[in-house]
Amino acid sequence: MILFQNVLKIFFTMVMSSLNKLKNAVILIDGSSFIYRAYFAIPGYLATTKGFPTKAIFGVTQMVLKILKEWDPEYIIWFMDEKEPTFRHEIFENYKATRPKMPDDLKIQIPYIKTIISALGIPVLSYPGYEGDDLIASFIKNIVKPSDFSAIIVAGDKDLYSLIDEKISIYDPVREKFLNLDIFLKKYQFPPQVFPEFRALTGDPSDNIPGVPGIGEKTAKELLIKFKNLENLYQNIQNLSSSKLRENLLKYKAQVLNNLTLLTLNFSAPLPSFDLFYYKKKEPDYLTLRKIFKELEFRKLLSEIKYTPPEFKPVLIEGKDVSQLPEKDYLSLLPLQNQGFIFALAQISEIAVAFSEKEAYKLSANHLKNLIQKFNKTEFILHDYKNFLKLFDFSLNKVFDTKLASYLLNPSLKKYDLEFLLQEYLDISLGSFKTSKNEEFAIKTCGLFLLGKELMNCIKEEGLKEWLEKVEIPLSEVLFEMEKRGFKIDLEYV
C-alpha cells in the first residue's frame, strides 16, 4: 500500500511539474514550416463541394486547435516568412533556389490560414527581409530569456536547433515528440549553439547550401566533439590525420564560413514590442471562425470550437393584441404543441409569433386567421409548411419554409428539425439554456425569425430563391392536398 502511494505521489508530482512547465511556457510556432507539413501530411486531395482546396487550412487549424486544447497557453505566437528576399539571398544568390515553387493550390490557402490564426486570438508576426526563424530567435533573446518564462518552439525542421537550452525546447507536432537539451546532448554530444557549425560542414540540401565533400553527419559530429567549434578546428587543422579531409576543409573554407553566416539566426530581427504582455493570447473571434468554417465546410472543426452566441435572451409576451402592431416585412410563426402527440394529430391551441429576435408573442390559435388577414403582405417564416397546412388546413400568401430552404442548401445534412438547424446555422442551442416552457417558446420563435433571415440570404446567394418560391412551396401545398384526400388503390391489380 505504501509503495502504491509513493508511486501515485511520484506520478502526481510529474504531472504537476509538466503542467507548470506548460503554464509558464511561451509557445512559438514556426508557421511557414507548419503550413508545408500540414499540406503534405494529409494524404489525397481535400476540397469543398465547389472545388476550393482546403487540405493545408484543415491540417493547420486542426493542429493549432489541438495545441490550444491540450496546452491552454497564455502566450502563443505564430511566425511567418515574407515573400521578399532576405539578407541570405544577398549573400548567396542560390539560397533555396532548388526548392520547388509553392503549389498554386497551397498558395491560395495562405490568406485563410492567417485569418483563422488571428481569429483564434494568436498574434501573427512577420517582417520583410527576415525569415520567421529569425523573428523567433530575436523573440527568445529579447523577450523570453530576460523573463521567468520558458519557451516551446513548435517546428518540424532543424533550423531552430541552435536555440535549445535549459529553458527552450522544440516540439514536432507531426511526430508528437519533444526535443530538449538532454535529448539533444545525448544525440549530438556537442552544445546546440554549435549546431549551425555542424550544418555548415554537412550542408543543407533543403536550402541549397552545399557541404564539404566527404563530410557527412558522422564526420562533422566527430570533428565538433573533438575541436568544439569551427574556429578551433581550423586553428588545429594540421592535427587531422586524414590528408584528404584536411585538404577539403582548407579548399572549401570560404564556403564553410559562408554557410555558417547563412545558417546562423539573426537575433536582432525587428519585433513590434519587447513587452511579453503585448503577445498575450486574445479571446477568439468565434463569429469569424464560424463564418470561415462554414464556408470551407469544416463541420468537424465547427463542433470543436467553443461558442456562446451574442446576447440572445428573447422574451415571450402573453395577452398582447398584436393586431395593433404595424405591419412588418417578416413574421415567424410557431405552433405551440403539447409533447407526446403525433404532430399531425396534435391539438394546437396556441401559437407564438415574432417580428424580431427580441420578443415573441403567445396567441390563441383562434386568432391566427385574423393575424393573417391583418398581415396579408407579410412574409411568414415557418418551419415545415406542409405540417402547418395539416394543422390549420389553410394556405398562406407569402411563405418562407426554413426546413425546405435548408434542404435545398444542403441535401446531405443529418436532419432538418428546427433545433438542429438553430445549432447548425446560428449556434443557438436549447441545451445551453435553463429553460421554462415560455423561455423555450421564445427561443424557438425568435430563433426561427433569425434562422429565416439567415437562410433567405443563403438561398439568394445560391440562386435558389425562385426555385423555392415557385416550385418547392407550391409543391408542399400539392402534397398536402394529396395526403389529405388520399388516392384510390386497385386492389385486384395490387
XYZ file of C-alpha atoms in Angstrom:
494
model
C 0.000 0.000 0.000
C 2.818 2.381 0.924
C 4.599 1.530 -2.341
C 1.419 2.264 -4.299
C 1.011 5.621 -2.528
C 4.619 6.520 -3.320
C 4.097 5.660 -6.987
C 0.968 7.832 -7.055
C 2.873 10.661 -5.373
C 5.692 10.470 -7.922
C 3.190 10.326 -10.794
C 1.244 13.311 -9.409
C 4.469 15.298 -8.996
C 5.471 14.535 -12.595
C 2.041 15.575 -13.900
C 2.026 18.827 -11.903
C 5.594 19.584 -12.984
C 4.610 19.077 -16.621
C 1.514 21.265 -16.227
C 3.505 24.023 -14.519
C 6.098 23.860 -17.282
C 3.417 24.418 -19.910
C 1.700 27.062 -17.794
C 4.886 29.140 -17.719
C 5.852 28.458 -21.322
C 5.557 30.740 -24.326
C 4.534 28.787 -27.433
C 6.342 29.920 -30.603
C 5.065 28.360 -33.823
C 7.175 28.245 -36.976
C 4.129 28.931 -39.143
C 5.696 28.622 -42.584
C 7.083 25.126 -41.995
C 3.886 24.260 -40.131
C 1.838 25.023 -43.262
C 4.029 22.901 -45.546
C 3.989 19.982 -43.123
C 0.212 20.135 -42.770
C -0.158 20.260 -46.559
C 1.989 17.175 -47.163
C 0.972 15.265 -44.019
C -2.621 14.738 -45.149
C -2.864 12.204 -47.992
C -5.060 12.759 -51.015
C -6.920 15.889 -52.050
C -9.241 17.825 -49.755
C -11.600 20.461 -51.138
C -15.042 21.989 -50.681
C -18.002 20.858 -52.776
C -17.233 23.864 -55.000
C -13.668 22.633 -55.552
C -11.703 25.074 -53.352
C -8.642 23.261 -51.877
C -8.612 23.090 -48.081
C -6.035 20.459 -47.096
C -3.438 22.852 -45.629
C -6.082 25.010 -43.934
C -7.698 21.989 -42.321
C -4.398 20.434 -41.228
C -3.035 23.658 -39.734
C -6.281 24.501 -37.954
C -6.624 21.009 -36.546
C -3.063 21.011 -35.171
C -3.377 24.512 -33.684
C -6.716 23.684 -32.045
C -5.092 20.599 -30.537
C -2.282 22.703 -29.055
C -4.776 25.225 -27.670
C -6.946 22.495 -26.198
C -4.178 20.380 -24.645
C -1.793 23.128 -23.511
C -4.139 26.103 -22.999
C -1.231 28.577 -23.368
C -1.420 32.141 -22.141
C 1.178 33.241 -24.697
C 1.282 31.753 -28.187
C 2.698 33.438 -31.311
C 2.617 32.445 -34.977
C 5.699 33.370 -37.078
C 5.693 33.579 -40.880
C 8.182 34.136 -43.703
C 7.564 37.052 -46.068
C 7.720 36.885 -49.875
C 10.611 39.351 -50.118
C 14.231 38.066 -50.330
C 16.252 38.098 -47.101
C 19.860 39.057 -46.366
C 20.720 35.406 -47.019
C 19.748 35.783 -50.673
C 22.113 38.765 -50.915
C 24.971 36.675 -49.503
C 24.205 33.584 -51.574
C 22.229 34.095 -54.772
C 21.219 30.432 -54.996
C 19.905 30.247 -51.426
C 16.832 27.957 -51.504
C 16.978 28.097 -55.317
C 16.336 24.366 -55.713
C 13.166 24.412 -53.651
C 10.115 23.705 -55.789
C 7.715 26.585 -56.276
C 4.838 26.686 -53.804
C 1.924 24.744 -55.339
C -0.857 27.022 -56.574
C -3.470 25.126 -54.582
C -1.421 25.787 -51.431
C -0.749 29.449 -52.203
C -4.456 30.363 -52.295
C -4.960 28.778 -48.854
C -2.433 31.031 -47.069
C -4.780 34.052 -46.574
C -7.387 31.783 -44.973
C -4.776 30.306 -42.630
C -3.619 33.753 -41.487
C -7.218 34.846 -40.896
C -8.002 31.714 -38.882
C -4.852 32.035 -36.746
C -5.684 35.678 -35.983
C -9.322 34.788 -35.266
C -8.098 32.209 -32.737
C -6.558 35.110 -30.825
C -2.968 34.258 -31.793
C -0.639 37.120 -32.846
C 0.836 36.652 -36.349
C 4.366 38.042 -36.797
C 6.377 38.537 -39.979
C 8.764 41.183 -41.282
C 10.048 41.857 -44.831
C 13.659 40.776 -45.312
C 13.640 38.315 -42.412
C 12.636 34.693 -42.068
C 10.215 33.594 -39.387
C 13.110 31.690 -37.766
C 14.998 34.968 -37.247
C 11.974 36.522 -35.564
C 11.730 33.506 -33.253
C 15.435 33.842 -32.365
C 15.011 37.550 -31.678
C 11.918 36.869 -29.577
C 13.767 34.320 -27.448
C 16.819 36.526 -26.901
C 14.989 39.773 -26.207
C 11.774 38.621 -24.505
C 11.932 35.032 -23.218
C 15.490 34.980 -21.837
C 15.065 38.094 -19.618
C 11.758 36.713 -18.252
C 10.839 33.872 -15.915
C 9.177 32.048 -18.801
C 10.447 29.124 -20.820
C 9.598 28.580 -24.487
C 8.394 25.699 -26.605
C 9.118 26.095 -30.313
C 6.654 24.213 -32.486
C 8.601 23.250 -35.602
C 9.464 20.227 -37.685
C 12.885 21.043 -39.149
C 16.380 21.564 -37.743
C 16.738 25.285 -38.455
C 15.973 26.213 -34.840
C 18.018 23.556 -33.020
C 20.653 26.127 -32.029
C 18.092 27.811 -29.739
C 17.700 24.775 -27.472
C 18.872 25.239 -23.877
C 17.581 24.703 -20.315
C 14.590 26.980 -20.996
C 13.977 26.275 -24.679
C 12.720 23.035 -26.219
C 11.301 22.085 -29.611
C 8.077 20.187 -30.265
C 7.357 18.354 -33.516
C 3.535 18.318 -33.923
C 3.524 15.639 -36.624
C 5.694 13.144 -34.713
C 4.365 14.459 -31.370
C 7.880 14.471 -29.892
C 9.793 16.943 -27.730
C 13.485 17.726 -28.212
C 15.029 19.253 -25.099
C 18.621 19.898 -24.072
C 19.187 16.453 -22.550
C 17.918 14.628 -25.636
C 19.965 16.874 -27.941
C 23.215 16.356 -25.991
C 22.671 12.623 -25.898
C 22.269 12.524 -29.678
C 24.932 15.012 -30.858
C 27.355 15.258 -27.897
C 28.051 18.938 -28.550
C 26.101 22.059 -27.420
C 23.089 23.175 -29.507
C 24.731 26.563 -30.111
C 27.310 24.762 -32.272
C 24.642 23.185 -34.474
C 24.945 25.840 -37.250
C 28.659 24.943 -37.495
C 27.720 21.269 -37.797
C 25.401 22.127 -40.711
C 27.988 24.449 -42.244
C 30.175 21.365 -42.688
C 27.463 18.958 -43.862
C 25.472 21.487 -45.876
C 21.690 21.680 -46.082
C 20.204 20.354 -49.341
C 16.739 21.709 -48.477
C 18.151 25.266 -48.563
C 20.571 24.505 -51.431
C 23.576 25.019 -49.133
C 26.483 22.792 -50.265
C 28.579 20.909 -47.723
C 32.248 19.962 -47.725
C 32.840 16.929 -49.981
C 33.496 13.811 -47.927
C 31.977 15.216 -44.721
C 28.694 13.700 -43.624
C 26.927 13.930 -40.288
C 29.153 11.319 -38.638
C 32.436 13.063 -39.575
C 31.086 16.532 -38.754
C 29.935 15.292 -35.354
C 33.359 13.744 -34.602
C 35.141 16.968 -35.601
C 32.980 19.175 -33.367
C 33.186 16.797 -30.417
C 36.991 16.907 -30.710
C 37.582 20.571 -31.649
C 34.449 22.185 -30.054
C 33.902 24.700 -32.883
C 34.994 25.690 -36.410
C 37.456 28.326 -35.261
C 39.353 25.827 -33.136
C 39.104 23.227 -35.904
C 40.837 25.463 -38.448
C 43.438 26.624 -35.910
C 44.396 22.987 -35.302
C 43.738 21.586 -38.757
C 47.273 20.183 -39.008
C 46.362 17.738 -36.241
C 43.933 15.925 -38.544
C 45.277 12.521 -39.525
C 43.404 12.383 -42.844
C 45.185 14.420 -45.502
C 42.136 14.284 -47.797
C 39.873 15.628 -45.069
C 42.396 18.355 -44.274
C 42.672 19.234 -47.952
C 38.885 19.530 -48.427
C 38.414 21.596 -45.287
C 41.051 24.082 -46.451
C 39.829 24.106 -50.040
C 36.225 24.801 -49.028
C 36.968 27.028 -46.023
C 35.392 30.123 -47.587
C 32.285 28.109 -48.441
C 32.076 26.731 -44.886
C 32.301 30.217 -43.368
C 29.736 31.494 -45.851
C 27.482 28.560 -44.926
C 27.833 29.480 -41.266
C 26.635 33.016 -41.974
C 23.635 31.666 -43.883
C 22.760 29.177 -41.150
C 23.205 31.498 -38.170
C 19.957 33.003 -36.913
C 19.592 36.773 -36.703
C 18.944 37.643 -33.061
C 18.330 41.298 -33.929
C 15.302 40.804 -36.173
C 12.733 43.566 -35.505
C 9.723 42.866 -33.284
C 6.612 45.027 -32.776
C 7.169 45.072 -28.993
C 9.650 43.791 -26.420
C 6.931 43.510 -23.765
C 5.729 39.915 -23.360
C 2.244 41.090 -22.324
C 1.816 42.532 -25.835
C 1.701 38.959 -27.193
C -0.869 37.592 -24.762
C -3.439 35.382 -26.455
C -6.721 37.186 -27.061
C -10.266 35.889 -26.872
C -11.078 34.089 -30.149
C -13.327 35.761 -32.706
C -15.877 32.965 -32.882
C -18.101 34.713 -35.412
C -15.229 34.916 -37.916
C -14.216 31.302 -37.234
C -17.791 30.134 -37.654
C -18.136 32.008 -40.940
C -14.877 30.587 -42.369
C -15.501 27.036 -41.142
C -18.953 27.068 -42.706
C -17.585 28.453 -45.986
C -14.885 25.763 -46.067
C -17.328 23.043 -44.916
C -15.301 22.179 -41.801
C -18.178 20.628 -39.862
C -15.864 18.633 -37.594
C -13.908 21.750 -36.630
C -17.143 23.689 -36.096
C -18.105 21.228 -33.406
C -14.701 21.580 -31.690
C -14.713 25.328 -31.060
C -16.472 26.722 -28.053
C -19.116 29.290 -28.877
C -21.569 31.317 -26.883
C -23.975 33.308 -29.068
C -24.173 37.060 -28.610
C -26.795 38.277 -26.136
C -29.804 36.233 -27.161
C -32.402 36.432 -24.418
C -35.765 36.731 -26.128
C -38.884 37.068 -24.012
C -42.376 35.672 -24.516
C -45.177 38.201 -24.090
C -48.699 37.000 -23.377
C -52.026 38.782 -23.721
C -50.881 41.469 -26.166
C -53.117 42.387 -29.096
C -50.575 42.059 -31.920
C -53.160 43.237 -34.449
C -52.433 46.733 -33.154
C -48.785 46.430 -34.191
C -47.733 47.966 -37.526
C -47.326 45.558 -40.432
C -43.823 44.103 -40.784
C -41.900 42.593 -43.690
C -41.317 39.291 -41.887
C -43.014 37.338 -39.135
C -42.043 33.951 -37.724
C -44.883 31.678 -36.657
C -44.550 28.601 -34.470
C -47.409 26.300 -33.402
C -47.090 25.585 -29.668
C -47.692 21.892 -29.458
C -48.116 19.666 -26.424
C -45.465 16.978 -26.086
C -46.483 13.366 -26.564
C -48.824 13.845 -29.509
C -48.242 12.875 -33.094
C -47.552 16.194 -34.788
C -50.261 15.933 -37.421
C -52.901 14.995 -34.849
C -51.834 17.286 -32.018
C -54.419 19.766 -30.838
C -52.884 23.193 -31.309
C -54.495 25.716 -29.019
C -51.721 28.324 -29.031
C -49.207 29.813 -31.415
C -46.224 32.116 -30.983
C -45.160 34.823 -33.413
C -42.078 37.044 -33.562
C -41.320 40.192 -35.550
C -37.687 40.317 -34.349
C -35.101 38.320 -32.406
C -36.034 40.054 -29.129
C -39.711 39.402 -28.457
C -42.215 36.660 -29.189
C -45.944 36.839 -28.593
C -48.134 33.956 -27.433
C -51.587 33.940 -29.012
C -54.617 31.725 -29.095
C -54.713 29.657 -32.273
C -58.209 31.057 -32.791
C -56.621 34.417 -33.598
C -54.481 33.005 -36.409
C -56.831 33.854 -39.280
C -57.280 37.410 -38.009
C -53.496 37.696 -37.750
C -53.030 36.507 -41.336
C -55.663 38.940 -42.614
C -54.033 41.816 -40.725
C -50.538 40.977 -42.040
C -51.538 39.907 -45.541
C -48.427 41.474 -47.121
C -46.032 39.977 -44.563
C -43.814 37.013 -45.432
C -44.402 34.248 -42.870
C -41.325 32.334 -41.722
C -42.341 28.772 -40.873
C -40.563 25.515 -40.226
C -42.252 22.763 -42.259
C -45.047 24.472 -44.183
C -46.706 21.157 -45.088
C -47.251 20.273 -41.441
C -48.612 23.771 -40.839
C -51.191 23.020 -43.529
C -52.062 19.764 -41.775
C -52.615 21.591 -38.509
C -54.633 24.552 -39.752
C -55.903 23.498 -43.195
C -55.408 26.836 -44.955
C -52.572 28.254 -47.028
C -50.617 31.470 -46.678
C -49.945 34.134 -49.277
C -46.180 34.545 -48.717
C -44.191 31.770 -47.037
C -40.532 31.037 -46.317
C -40.028 27.456 -45.130
C -36.738 27.031 -43.235
C -36.924 23.244 -43.490
C -37.223 23.298 -47.289
C -34.619 26.064 -47.591
C -32.052 24.179 -45.505
C -32.608 21.044 -47.593
C -32.066 22.961 -50.847
C -28.866 24.456 -49.451
C -27.508 21.165 -48.145
C -29.306 17.915 -49.027
C -26.716 15.887 -47.075
C -27.467 17.198 -43.573
C -28.168 14.508 -40.988
C -31.502 16.045 -40.000
C -33.639 19.118 -40.567
C -35.574 19.681 -37.348
C -35.686 23.236 -36.000
C -33.405 22.670 -33.000
C -30.684 21.121 -35.175
C -30.830 23.978 -37.707
C -30.696 26.629 -34.966
C -27.497 24.983 -33.740
C -26.099 24.431 -37.243
C -26.628 27.948 -38.579
C -26.837 30.193 -35.513
C -25.128 28.238 -32.724
C -28.293 28.590 -30.669
C -28.730 25.500 -28.551
C -31.625 24.915 -26.195
C -29.269 22.673 -24.266
C -27.259 25.735 -23.237
C -30.319 27.417 -21.709
C -32.042 26.550 -18.434
C -35.481 26.993 -19.873
C -39.056 27.062 -18.775
C -41.681 26.307 -21.415
C -42.218 30.003 -22.099
C -38.457 30.573 -22.423
C -38.242 27.645 -24.820
C -41.092 29.040 -26.935
C -39.414 32.472 -27.013
C -36.044 30.998 -28.033
C -37.566 28.811 -30.739
C -39.840 31.512 -32.188
C -37.241 34.306 -32.173
C -34.603 31.800 -33.269
C -36.865 30.822 -36.166
C -37.050 34.501 -37.130
C -33.232 34.763 -37.176
C -32.880 31.444 -38.979
C -35.309 32.573 -41.663
C -33.373 35.795 -42.295
C -30.081 33.851 -42.414
C -31.396 31.235 -44.850
C -33.046 33.875 -47.041
C -29.616 35.385 -47.657
C -28.081 31.963 -48.317
C -30.868 30.987 -50.735
C -30.471 34.271 -52.589
C -26.668 33.906 -52.815
C -27.018 30.375 -54.200
C -29.587 31.457 -56.819
C -32.299 29.212 -55.334
C -34.883 31.863 -54.419
C -37.077 31.388 -57.489
C -36.933 27.585 -57.215
C -38.002 27.688 -53.570
C -40.861 30.121 -54.185
C -42.196 28.731 -57.470
C -41.545 25.008 -57.069
C -40.945 23.824 -53.503
C -43.533 25.931 -51.633
C -46.380 25.227 -54.122
C -45.374 21.555 -54.133
C -45.881 21.458 -50.347
C -49.490 22.565 -50.894
C -49.996 19.930 -53.597
C -48.538 17.170 -51.400
C -50.732 18.271 -48.509
C -53.851 18.024 -50.678
C -52.774 14.589 -51.906
C -52.243 13.368 -48.356
C -55.495 14.949 -47.219
C -57.668 13.457 -49.948
C -55.767 10.219 -50.386
C -55.957 8.154 -53.570
C -57.670 5.002 -54.704
C -55.881 1.672 -54.967
C -56.798 -1.023 -57.478
C -56.794 -3.966 -55.087
C -57.165 -6.512 -57.868
C -54.082 -5.140 -59.654
C -52.058 -4.936 -56.422
